[in-house]
Amino acid sequence: MKPKHQRLILAIIAVIGLLVASLIAINALSDEASYFYTPATLNDQNVEIGKAIRLGGMVKQGSIQSASDGVTINFIVQDKDQEQIVRYTGVTPNLFVEGSGVVADGRLDKDGIFIADNLLAKHDENYVPRELQDIDMSNTQKLEKSVVQ
């Protein structure tokens, strides 16, 4: 066999190998993908019970209730149109408060309650960590302006 034919066969085998590897990776990632829903889209679409999804929205004012075990909380996530009851067992993030944004990883149970495995609290662009609230940043901003010029 000529070297030209050998290179062609090797190139074809390499392309086939890349296609097979890509298909395997896509299949594996599609099973692990966690789709983001708001309460309105969650109620509009028929989401499978037990399928891993992300639910995002605002924590409704006055909705956080602690269970008797001390580690489980129930609360309502809302958007402008709908609400969804969420149950979470564990330590909540420091930024998790009523009226703030939240993203919950979890799944729907057969009763329509979203069982969260993980909570991510969101903050706005004006957030300053508690440890830095007392620091005067005006001198730092003046210094940055003088360094830039």
PDB file of C-alpha atoms in Angstrom:
ATOM      1  CA  MET A   1       0.000   0.000   0.000  1.00  0.00           C
ATOM      2  CA  LYS A   2       1.281   3.433  -0.909  1.00  0.00           C
ATOM      3  CA  PRO A   3       2.064   5.978   1.811  1.00  0.00           C
ATOM      4  CA  LYS A   4      -0.568   8.277   0.321  1.00  0.00           C
ATOM      5  CA  HIS A   5      -3.282   5.658   0.904  1.00  0.00           C
ATOM      6  CA  GLN A   6      -2.017   4.957   4.420  1.00  0.00           C
ATOM      7  CA  ARG A   7      -2.317   8.639   5.357  1.00  0.00           C
ATOM      8  CA  LEU A   8      -5.824   8.785   3.884  1.00  0.00           C
ATOM      9  CA  ILE A   9      -6.931   5.735   5.888  1.00  0.00           C
ATOM     10  CA  LEU A  10      -5.404   7.171   9.078  1.00  0.00           C
ATOM     11  CA  ALA A  11      -7.174  10.509   8.493  1.00  0.00           C
ATOM     12  CA  ILE A  12     -10.518   8.756   7.980  1.00  0.00           C
ATOM     13  CA  ILE A  13     -10.029   6.685  11.145  1.00  0.00           C
ATOM     14  CA  ALA A  14      -9.127   9.852  13.100  1.00  0.00           C
ATOM     15  CA  VAL A  15     -12.247  11.676  11.884  1.00  0.00           C
ATOM     16  CA  ILE A  16     -14.464   8.698  12.757  1.00  0.00           C
ATOM     17  CA  GLY A  17     -12.826   8.518  16.209  1.00  0.00           C
ATOM     18  CA  LEU A  18     -13.488  12.215  16.833  1.00  0.00           C
ATOM     19  CA  LEU A  19     -17.122  11.849  15.786  1.00  0.00           C
ATOM     20  CA  VAL A  20     -17.639   8.862  18.092  1.00  0.00           C
ATOM     21  CA  ALA A  21     -15.961  10.685  21.002  1.00  0.00           C
ATOM     22  CA  SER A  22     -18.112  13.777  20.369  1.00  0.00           C
ATOM     23  CA  LEU A  23     -21.317  11.734  20.322  1.00  0.00           C
ATOM     24  CA  ILE A  24     -20.374  10.010  23.586  1.00  0.00           C
ATOM     25  CA  ALA A  25     -19.593  13.374  25.238  1.00  0.00           C
ATOM     26  CA  ILE A  26     -22.831  14.975  24.027  1.00  0.00           C
ATOM     27  CA  ASN A  27     -24.859  12.013  25.262  1.00  0.00           C
ATOM     28  CA  ALA A  28     -23.184  12.076  28.682  1.00  0.00           C
ATOM     29  CA  LEU A  29     -23.627  15.841  29.080  1.00  0.00           C
ATOM     30  CA  SER A  30     -27.258  15.826  28.028  1.00  0.00           C
ATOM     31  CA  ASP A  31     -28.059  13.387  30.842  1.00  0.00           C
ATOM     32  CA  GLU A  32     -26.339  15.627  33.399  1.00  0.00           C
ATOM     33  CA  ALA A  33     -27.637  18.981  32.122  1.00  0.00           C
ATOM     34  CA  SER A  34     -29.670  20.989  34.581  1.00  0.00           C
ATOM     35  CA  TYR A  35     -32.158  23.297  32.867  1.00  0.00           C
ATOM     36  CA  PHE A  36     -33.161  26.655  34.363  1.00  0.00           C
ATOM     37  CA  TYR A  37     -36.845  27.348  34.972  1.00  0.00           C
ATOM     38  CA  THR A  38     -38.803  30.163  36.526  1.00  0.00           C
ATOM     39  CA  PRO A  39     -42.042  29.305  38.363  1.00  0.00           C
ATOM     40  CA  ALA A  40     -44.057  30.365  35.295  1.00  0.00           C
ATOM     41  CA  THR A  41     -42.091  28.174  32.862  1.00  0.00           C
ATOM     42  CA  LEU A  42     -42.093  25.315  35.364  1.00  0.00           C
ATOM     43  CA  ASN A  43     -45.893  25.391  35.545  1.00  0.00           C
ATOM     44  CA  ASP A  44     -46.304  25.843  31.763  1.00  0.00           C
ATOM     45  CA  GLN A  45     -44.095  22.911  30.777  1.00  0.00           C
ATOM     46  CA  ASN A  46     -44.563  19.321  31.818  1.00  0.00           C
ATOM     47  CA  VAL A  47     -41.339  18.688  33.722  1.00  0.00           C
ATOM     48  CA  GLU A  48     -40.692  15.061  34.622  1.00  0.00           C
ATOM     49  CA  ILE A  49     -40.940  14.215  38.301  1.00  0.00           C
ATOM     50  CA  GLY A  50     -37.439  13.596  39.626  1.00  0.00           C
ATOM     51  CA  LYS A  51     -35.617  15.300  36.717  1.00  0.00           C
ATOM     52  CA  ALA A  52     -32.720  17.532  37.835  1.00  0.00           C
ATOM     53  CA  ILE A  53     -33.518  21.178  37.114  1.00  0.00           C
ATOM     54  CA  ARG A  54     -32.762  24.661  38.400  1.00  0.00           C
ATOM     55  CA  LEU A  55     -35.500  26.931  39.669  1.00  0.00           C
ATOM     56  CA  GLY A  56     -34.866  30.648  39.885  1.00  0.00           C
ATOM     57  CA  GLY A  57     -36.836  33.621  41.119  1.00  0.00           C
ATOM     58  CA  MET A  58     -37.438  35.812  44.138  1.00  0.00           C
ATOM     59  CA  VAL A  59     -38.137  34.528  47.647  1.00  0.00           C
ATOM     60  CA  LYS A  60     -41.655  35.703  48.502  1.00  0.00           C
ATOM     61  CA  GLN A  61     -41.937  38.044  51.492  1.00  0.00           C
ATOM     62  CA  GLY A  62     -43.198  36.203  54.581  1.00  0.00           C
ATOM     63  CA  SER A  63     -42.926  32.752  53.020  1.00  0.00           C
ATOM     64  CA  ILE A  64     -39.901  31.258  54.813  1.00  0.00           C
ATOM     65  CA  GLN A  65     -41.044  28.702  57.390  1.00  0.00           C
ATOM     66  CA  SER A  66     -38.726  26.493  59.438  1.00  0.00           C
ATOM     67  CA  ALA A  67     -39.754  22.901  60.090  1.00  0.00           C
ATOM     68  CA  SER A  68     -39.660  21.339  63.545  1.00  0.00           C
ATOM     69  CA  ASP A  69     -36.395  19.484  62.778  1.00  0.00           C
ATOM     70  CA  GLY A  70     -34.528  22.822  62.668  1.00  0.00           C
ATOM     71  CA  VAL A  71     -32.742  22.219  59.353  1.00  0.00           C
ATOM     72  CA  THR A  72     -35.617  22.008  56.859  1.00  0.00           C
ATOM     73  CA  ILE A  73     -37.230  25.146  55.499  1.00  0.00           C
ATOM     74  CA  ASN A  74     -40.182  25.696  53.202  1.00  0.00           C
ATOM     75  CA  PHE A  75     -40.495  28.867  51.160  1.00  0.00           C
ATOM     76  CA  ILE A  76     -42.077  30.196  48.000  1.00  0.00           C
ATOM     77  CA  VAL A  77     -40.144  31.239  44.904  1.00  0.00           C
ATOM     78  CA  GLN A  78     -42.034  33.662  42.699  1.00  0.00           C
ATOM     79  CA  ASP A  79     -41.712  35.507  39.449  1.00  0.00           C
ATOM     80  CA  LYS A  80     -44.152  38.108  38.151  1.00  0.00           C
ATOM     81  CA  ASP A  81     -46.754  35.504  37.154  1.00  0.00           C
ATOM     82  CA  GLN A  82     -46.465  32.317  39.246  1.00  0.00           C
ATOM     83  CA  GLU A  83     -45.268  30.867  42.550  1.00  0.00           C
ATOM     84  CA  GLN A  84     -43.591  27.566  43.423  1.00  0.00           C
ATOM     85  CA  ILE A  85     -43.280  25.944  46.867  1.00  0.00           C
ATOM     86  CA  VAL A  86     -39.710  24.857  47.655  1.00  0.00           C
ATOM     87  CA  ARG A  87     -38.414  22.595  50.438  1.00  0.00           C
ATOM     88  CA  TYR A  88     -34.729  22.659  51.393  1.00  0.00           C
ATOM     89  CA  THR A  89     -32.879  20.707  54.068  1.00  0.00           C
ATOM     90  CA  GLY A  90     -29.510  22.101  55.092  1.00  0.00           C
ATOM     91  CA  VAL A  91     -27.707  25.286  55.979  1.00  0.00           C
ATOM     92  CA  THR A  92     -28.935  28.254  53.973  1.00  0.00           C
ATOM     93  CA  PRO A  93     -26.509  30.778  52.436  1.00  0.00           C
ATOM     94  CA  ASN A  94     -25.954  34.005  54.373  1.00  0.00           C
ATOM     95  CA  LEU A  95     -27.552  36.069  51.612  1.00  0.00           C
ATOM     96  CA  PHE A  96     -30.730  33.965  51.601  1.00  0.00           C
ATOM     97  CA  VAL A  97     -33.484  36.273  52.851  1.00  0.00           C
ATOM     98  CA  GLU A  98     -37.060  37.096  51.916  1.00  0.00           C
ATOM     99  CA  GLY A  99     -37.277  39.378  48.898  1.00  0.00           C
ATOM    100  CA  SER A 100     -33.899  38.327  47.494  1.00  0.00           C
ATOM    101  CA  GLY A 101     -33.089  36.316  44.407  1.00  0.00           C
ATOM    102  CA  VAL A 102     -32.435  32.594  44.661  1.00  0.00           C
ATOM    103  CA  VAL A 103     -31.490  29.743  42.364  1.00  0.00           C
ATOM    104  CA  ALA A 104     -32.297  26.259  43.653  1.00  0.00           C
ATOM    105  CA  ASP A 105     -30.913  23.009  42.231  1.00  0.00           C
ATOM    106  CA  GLY A 106     -33.260  20.098  42.716  1.00  0.00           C
ATOM    107  CA  ARG A 107     -36.285  18.256  41.380  1.00  0.00           C
ATOM    108  CA  LEU A 108     -40.058  18.176  41.562  1.00  0.00           C
ATOM    109  CA  ASP A 109     -41.690  15.535  43.728  1.00  0.00           C
ATOM    110  CA  LYS A 110     -45.016  13.835  43.015  1.00  0.00           C
ATOM    111  CA  ASP A 111     -46.894  16.434  45.107  1.00  0.00           C
ATOM    112  CA  GLY A 112     -45.607  19.325  42.976  1.00  0.00           C
ATOM    113  CA  ILE A 113     -43.197  20.585  45.638  1.00  0.00           C
ATOM    114  CA  PHE A 114     -39.712  21.484  44.454  1.00  0.00           C
ATOM    115  CA  ILE A 115     -37.159  19.615  46.599  1.00  0.00           C
ATOM    116  CA  ALA A 116     -33.951  21.652  46.562  1.00  0.00           C
ATOM    117  CA  ASP A 117     -30.575  19.989  46.977  1.00  0.00           C
ATOM    118  CA  ASN A 118     -28.617  23.237  46.809  1.00  0.00           C
ATOM    119  CA  LEU A 119     -29.463  26.938  47.199  1.00  0.00           C
ATOM    120  CA  LEU A 120     -27.597  29.795  45.582  1.00  0.00           C
ATOM    121  CA  ALA A 121     -28.494  33.222  46.924  1.00  0.00           C
ATOM    122  CA  LYS A 122     -28.141  36.122  44.519  1.00  0.00           C
ATOM    123  CA  HIS A 123     -27.289  39.714  45.331  1.00  0.00           C
ATOM    124  CA  ASP A 124     -27.468  42.948  43.390  1.00  0.00           C
ATOM    125  CA  GLU A 125     -24.587  44.976  41.937  1.00  0.00           C
ATOM    126  CA  ASN A 126     -24.442  47.153  45.065  1.00  0.00           C
ATOM    127  CA  TYR A 127     -23.534  44.233  47.323  1.00  0.00           C
ATOM    128  CA  VAL A 128     -20.693  44.829  49.771  1.00  0.00           C
ATOM    129  CA  PRO A 129     -19.506  42.026  52.075  1.00  0.00           C
ATOM    130  CA  ARG A 130     -20.281  42.598  55.748  1.00  0.00           C
ATOM    131  CA  GLU A 131     -16.555  42.735  56.547  1.00  0.00           C
ATOM    132  CA  LEU A 132     -16.009  45.647  54.123  1.00  0.00           C
ATOM    133  CA  GLN A 133     -19.027  47.802  54.996  1.00  0.00           C
ATOM    134  CA  ASP A 134     -17.065  50.078  57.354  1.00  0.00           C
ATOM    135  CA  ILE A 135     -14.180  50.737  54.963  1.00  0.00           C
ATOM    136  CA  ASP A 136     -14.046  54.194  53.375  1.00  0.00           C
ATOM    137  CA  MET A 137     -13.564  53.571  49.648  1.00  0.00           C
ATOM    138  CA  SER A 138     -13.413  57.264  48.671  1.00  0.00           C
ATOM    139  CA  ASN A 139      -9.619  57.450  49.153  1.00  0.00           C
ATOM    140  CA  THR A 140      -9.148  54.304  47.075  1.00  0.00           C
ATOM    141  CA  GLN A 141     -11.199  55.735  44.204  1.00  0.00           C
ATOM    142  CA  LYS A 142      -9.157  58.978  44.266  1.00  0.00           C
ATOM    143  CA  LEU A 143      -5.960  56.942  44.217  1.00  0.00           C
ATOM    144  CA  GLU A 144      -7.166  54.886  41.246  1.00  0.00           C
ATOM    145  CA  LYS A 145      -8.001  58.063  39.300  1.00  0.00           C
ATOM    146  CA  SER A 146      -4.559  59.548  39.945  1.00  0.00           C
ATOM    147  CA  VAL A 147      -2.814  56.312  38.898  1.00  0.00           C
ATOM    148  CA  VAL A 148      -4.795  56.165  35.637  1.00  0.00           C
ATOM    149  CA  GLN A 149      -3.926  59.762  34.704  1.00  0.00           C
TER     150      GLN A 149
END
